[in-house]
Amino acid sequence: MNRLMPRLAVALLAFAIGIAASTSWKAYQRFINSSEPELLTLKDEQAEYGSLKWHVQQVKARGEKQFVTGQLGCGMAVSTLKEALSNYSVVVAQLIDKRTYAEKHGLRTWYKFRVLETLSHKPLPHYSQWSSYVDLPSDLLPVRADELLMGGADGSMVIDGVMVIQRSNSPDYLSSTPYLLFVELDSSRRLATVPWSDEIGIFTVDADDLVKATDDLSYDLKDQLGKRFGNSLERLKLYLDRNHTAEQF
């Protein structure tokens, strides 16, 4: 009898393990096949956690129709007027097209502008290589000599039945309004970027050729345009004509 006890204990232990394993497997199957929203991504290996696709799946699983997110652009502090005129191209441009694309972790909107006037042209600094790493959207190509492209971390589009809205710290460019822009410009690719990250330093131009900042803050670039030029685009152009050579693209 004493010899049988260890064998019986082992048999009972193996039986218990088998029951537990079977129960766990059935529970796992119920877990996998559950319709709970947070489990959706377990059945789709393509939806990487935190990706835009993952967020869209979570929204759909909750029975919602809209996903609102945000993404901040990175850049430098806004330059003084003197630094801006010395280092960046200055153009008056008007939006003629914009298209939004879904990337892995968010949206990206590309803006195509027609250059109405080039007030000053500065070559891209030799140390600035950012433009060589940017893939341009093929459906906005080619970019003509009097046009430029700029990217933004904002936009909206419907993805798999969900309206995705992404907000950023860049302005909402309108096609009805000309803009005075200080930009780093890659002339060979017609690719431009505003060097600072916020909406500051971007100006609209009205019918009287007066410029107005799209923000309500105070900083040197904005303040000096008012003090030195009376916010007059014509006075700024006269100054640049006398002190700089305004080259065309």
Short mmCIF file of C-alpha atoms in Angstrom, two decimals:
data_model
loop_
_atom_site.label_atom_id
_atom_site.label_comp_id
_atom_site.label_asym_id
_atom_site.label_seq_id
_atom_site.Cartn_x
_atom_site.Cartn_y
_atom_site.Cartn_z
CA MET A 1 0.00 0.00 0.00
CA ASN A 2 2.81 2.36 0.92
CA ARG A 3 4.38 1.76 -2.52
CA LEU A 4 1.13 2.71 -4.25
CA MET A 5 0.73 6.05 -2.50
CA PRO A 6 3.48 7.95 -4.40
CA ARG A 7 2.23 6.60 -7.73
CA LEU A 8 -1.34 7.56 -6.86
CA ALA A 9 -0.22 11.04 -5.84
CA VAL A 10 1.65 11.48 -9.14
CA ALA A 11 -1.36 10.28 -11.11
CA LEU A 12 -3.68 12.65 -9.27
CA LEU A 13 -1.23 15.53 -9.82
CA ALA A 14 -1.00 14.80 -13.56
CA PHE A 15 -4.79 14.59 -13.78
CA ALA A 16 -5.14 17.93 -12.00
CA ILE A 17 -2.58 19.55 -14.31
CA GLY A 18 -4.45 18.21 -17.32
CA ILE A 19 -7.76 19.59 -16.09
CA ALA A 20 -6.16 22.96 -15.37
CA ALA A 21 -4.51 23.08 -18.78
CA SER A 22 -7.75 22.20 -20.49
CA THR A 23 -9.64 24.83 -18.50
CA SER A 24 -6.96 27.44 -19.23
CA TRP A 25 -7.01 26.66 -22.93
CA LYS A 26 -10.81 26.98 -23.06
CA ALA A 27 -10.59 30.27 -21.15
CA TYR A 28 -7.91 31.49 -23.56
CA GLN A 29 -10.13 30.60 -26.51
CA ARG A 30 -13.00 32.55 -24.98
CA PHE A 31 -10.58 35.43 -24.36
CA ILE A 32 -9.37 35.46 -27.96
CA ASN A 33 -12.88 35.24 -29.40
CA SER A 34 -14.34 37.81 -27.05
CA SER A 35 -15.96 40.87 -28.63
CA GLU A 36 -14.63 43.22 -25.94
CA PRO A 37 -13.13 46.35 -27.61
CA GLU A 38 -9.70 46.12 -26.03
CA LEU A 39 -9.23 42.60 -27.42
CA LEU A 40 -9.65 43.53 -31.07
CA THR A 41 -5.97 44.06 -31.69
CA LEU A 42 -5.14 40.55 -30.43
CA LYS A 43 -6.69 39.17 -33.62
CA ASP A 44 -4.87 41.57 -35.96
CA GLU A 45 -1.11 41.37 -35.84
CA GLN A 46 -0.83 44.26 -38.31
CA ALA A 47 -2.25 46.76 -35.82
CA GLU A 48 0.81 47.69 -33.79
CA TYR A 49 0.01 49.06 -30.36
CA GLY A 50 -0.13 52.86 -30.45
CA SER A 51 -0.23 53.09 -34.22
CA LEU A 52 -2.90 55.07 -36.04
CA LYS A 53 -4.50 51.83 -37.23
CA TRP A 54 -4.62 50.56 -33.65
CA HIS A 55 -6.39 53.73 -32.48
CA VAL A 56 -8.90 53.47 -35.32
CA GLN A 57 -9.67 49.88 -34.33
CA GLN A 58 -10.21 50.88 -30.70
CA VAL A 59 -12.58 53.67 -31.74
CA LYS A 60 -14.58 51.33 -33.99
CA ALA A 61 -14.78 48.68 -31.27
CA ARG A 62 -16.29 51.25 -28.90
CA GLY A 63 -18.91 52.06 -31.52
CA GLU A 64 -17.60 55.59 -32.07
CA LYS A 65 -17.13 57.39 -35.37
CA GLN A 66 -14.43 59.97 -34.61
CA PHE A 67 -10.87 59.98 -33.30
CA VAL A 68 -9.25 63.30 -32.39
CA THR A 69 -5.53 63.46 -31.75
CA GLY A 70 -2.70 65.97 -31.79
CA GLN A 71 0.91 66.22 -32.85
CA LEU A 72 3.32 69.05 -32.18
CA GLY A 73 5.94 70.07 -34.71
CA CYS A 74 9.51 70.65 -33.59
CA GLY A 75 11.60 73.68 -34.46
CA MET A 76 13.61 76.60 -33.16
CA ALA A 77 12.52 79.70 -31.31
CA VAL A 78 11.25 82.38 -33.65
CA SER A 79 14.04 84.57 -35.02
CA THR A 80 14.40 88.31 -34.71
CA LEU A 81 13.56 90.31 -37.83
CA LYS A 82 17.27 90.80 -38.57
CA GLU A 83 18.02 87.07 -38.22
CA ALA A 84 15.00 86.12 -40.30
CA LEU A 85 15.94 88.45 -43.17
CA SER A 86 19.57 87.33 -43.02
CA ASN A 87 18.99 83.58 -42.95
CA TYR A 88 15.72 82.71 -44.63
CA SER A 89 14.01 83.13 -47.96
CA VAL A 90 11.06 85.51 -47.86
CA VAL A 91 8.12 84.84 -50.15
CA VAL A 92 4.51 85.81 -50.63
CA ALA A 93 2.63 82.64 -51.50
CA GLN A 94 -0.94 81.40 -51.86
CA LEU A 95 -2.25 77.91 -51.20
CA ILE A 96 -3.37 76.09 -54.34
CA ASP A 97 -3.65 72.49 -53.14
CA LYS A 98 -3.45 70.40 -49.98
CA ARG A 99 -3.69 66.67 -49.41
CA THR A 100 -3.65 64.58 -46.27
CA TYR A 101 -2.03 61.16 -45.95
CA ALA A 102 -2.14 58.47 -43.26
CA GLU A 103 1.26 57.53 -41.87
CA LYS A 104 2.04 54.85 -39.30
CA HIS A 105 1.53 57.00 -36.23
CA GLY A 106 -0.57 59.88 -37.50
CA LEU A 107 -1.62 62.13 -40.36
CA ARG A 108 0.51 64.38 -42.51
CA THR A 109 -0.82 67.15 -44.73
CA TRP A 110 1.16 68.50 -47.66
CA TYR A 111 0.48 72.05 -48.79
CA LYS A 112 1.28 73.26 -52.29
CA PHE A 113 1.71 77.02 -52.65
CA ARG A 114 2.07 79.24 -55.70
CA VAL A 115 4.81 81.80 -55.14
CA LEU A 116 3.35 85.20 -55.97
CA GLU A 117 6.53 87.11 -55.15
CA THR A 118 10.04 86.25 -53.99
CA LEU A 119 11.21 89.09 -51.79
CA SER A 120 14.52 87.50 -50.85
CA HIS A 121 16.16 84.16 -51.57
CA LYS A 122 18.71 82.51 -49.29
CA PRO A 123 20.34 79.19 -50.21
CA LEU A 124 19.73 76.28 -47.89
CA PRO A 125 22.59 76.24 -45.34
CA HIS A 126 25.18 73.56 -46.08
CA TYR A 127 24.70 72.07 -42.59
CA SER A 128 20.94 71.74 -43.08
CA GLN A 129 20.29 68.35 -44.68
CA TRP A 130 16.68 67.82 -43.61
CA SER A 131 15.25 68.13 -47.11
CA SER A 132 17.24 65.19 -48.49
CA TYR A 133 15.41 62.79 -46.13
CA VAL A 134 11.90 63.89 -47.05
CA ASP A 135 9.79 61.74 -49.38
CA LEU A 136 7.50 63.94 -51.44
CA PRO A 137 3.97 62.73 -52.30
CA SER A 138 3.95 61.58 -55.90
CA ASP A 139 0.45 62.89 -56.61
CA LEU A 140 1.60 66.46 -55.89
CA LEU A 141 4.53 66.20 -58.28
CA PRO A 142 5.92 67.79 -60.31
CA VAL A 143 6.35 71.06 -58.46
CA ARG A 144 6.75 73.97 -60.87
CA ALA A 145 9.40 76.66 -60.59
CA ASP A 146 6.84 79.11 -59.18
CA GLU A 147 5.52 76.66 -56.58
CA LEU A 148 6.68 75.12 -53.31
CA LEU A 149 5.63 72.29 -51.01
CA MET A 150 5.41 72.42 -47.22
CA GLY A 151 4.43 69.61 -44.86
CA GLY A 152 2.34 69.88 -41.70
CA ALA A 153 1.42 67.54 -38.84
CA ASP A 154 -2.29 68.22 -39.09
CA GLY A 155 -5.28 67.26 -41.19
CA SER A 156 -8.40 65.12 -41.27
CA MET A 157 -9.51 62.08 -43.24
CA VAL A 158 -11.83 59.09 -42.98
CA ILE A 159 -10.03 55.81 -42.24
CA ASP A 160 -12.06 52.59 -42.24
CA GLY A 161 -15.24 54.49 -41.46
CA VAL A 162 -13.71 56.61 -38.67
CA MET A 163 -13.16 60.36 -39.05
CA VAL A 164 -9.60 61.02 -37.87
CA ILE A 165 -8.81 64.62 -36.93
CA GLN A 166 -5.26 65.58 -36.06
CA ARG A 167 -4.48 69.02 -34.68
CA SER A 168 -1.05 70.62 -34.47
CA ASN A 169 0.63 73.90 -33.63
CA SER A 170 0.83 74.96 -37.29
CA PRO A 171 -1.72 77.35 -38.85
CA ASP A 172 -4.73 76.33 -40.86
CA TYR A 173 -3.66 77.65 -44.26
CA LEU A 174 -6.52 78.96 -46.40
CA SER A 175 -6.57 79.12 -50.20
CA SER A 176 -8.29 82.52 -50.15
CA THR A 177 -5.42 84.27 -48.36
CA PRO A 178 -1.86 85.16 -49.49
CA TYR A 179 0.82 84.57 -46.84
CA LEU A 180 4.12 86.23 -46.07
CA LEU A 181 6.45 83.34 -45.22
CA PHE A 182 10.00 83.13 -43.89
CA VAL A 183 11.22 79.69 -44.93
CA GLU A 184 14.20 77.42 -45.30
CA LEU A 185 14.03 76.57 -48.97
CA ASP A 186 15.50 73.73 -50.99
CA SER A 187 15.24 75.30 -54.45
CA SER A 188 16.15 72.11 -56.33
CA ARG A 189 13.23 70.17 -54.83
CA ARG A 190 10.91 73.16 -54.35
CA LEU A 191 10.61 72.04 -50.74
CA ALA A 192 10.23 74.54 -47.91
CA THR A 193 9.76 74.56 -44.16
CA VAL A 194 8.97 77.25 -41.63
CA PRO A 195 12.02 77.10 -39.30
CA TRP A 196 10.11 77.63 -36.04
CA SER A 197 7.59 75.19 -34.71
CA ASP A 198 4.52 77.18 -33.73
CA GLU A 199 2.06 79.32 -35.61
CA ILE A 200 4.15 82.37 -34.72
CA GLY A 201 6.07 84.08 -37.51
CA ILE A 202 3.44 83.45 -40.19
CA PHE A 203 1.59 86.40 -41.68
CA THR A 204 -1.42 86.96 -43.90
CA VAL A 205 -1.45 89.69 -46.55
CA ASP A 206 -4.66 91.67 -47.06
CA ALA A 207 -5.98 93.58 -50.08
CA ASP A 208 -4.09 96.72 -49.01
CA ASP A 209 -0.78 94.80 -48.84
CA LEU A 210 -0.73 94.98 -45.05
CA VAL A 211 0.61 91.97 -43.18
CA LYS A 212 -0.97 90.53 -40.06
CA ALA A 213 0.35 87.74 -37.85
CA THR A 214 -1.83 84.66 -37.47
CA ASP A 215 -1.10 84.64 -33.71
CA ASP A 216 -1.77 87.15 -30.92
CA LEU A 217 1.65 87.05 -29.20
CA SER A 218 4.45 89.63 -29.04
CA TYR A 219 7.95 88.90 -30.40
CA ASP A 220 10.66 90.75 -32.29
CA LEU A 221 9.89 89.56 -35.82
CA LYS A 222 6.26 90.57 -35.51
CA ASP A 223 6.87 93.74 -33.52
CA GLN A 224 9.60 95.05 -35.84
CA LEU A 225 7.48 94.51 -38.95
CA GLY A 226 5.05 96.92 -37.31
CA LYS A 227 7.57 99.43 -35.95
CA ARG A 228 9.96 99.58 -38.89
CA PHE A 229 7.62 98.98 -41.81
CA GLY A 230 4.18 99.79 -40.47
CA ASN A 231 3.16 96.23 -41.42
CA SER A 232 3.40 97.37 -45.04
CA LEU A 233 4.50 94.72 -47.51
CA GLU A 234 5.54 97.43 -49.97
CA ARG A 235 7.87 99.08 -47.43
CA LEU A 236 9.41 95.69 -46.62
CA LYS A 237 9.95 95.02 -50.34
CA LEU A 238 11.62 98.43 -50.82
CA TYR A 239 13.96 97.69 -47.92
CA LEU A 240 14.88 94.29 -49.34
CA ASP A 241 15.37 95.73 -52.83
CA ARG A 242 17.88 98.21 -51.44
CA ASN A 243 19.69 95.79 -49.13
CA HIS A 244 19.34 92.34 -50.68
CA THR A 245 19.09 90.76 -54.10
CA ALA A 246 15.71 89.10 -54.49
CA GLU A 247 16.48 86.12 -56.71
CA GLN A 248 13.73 84.10 -58.37
CA PHE A 249 13.38 80.34 -58.03
#
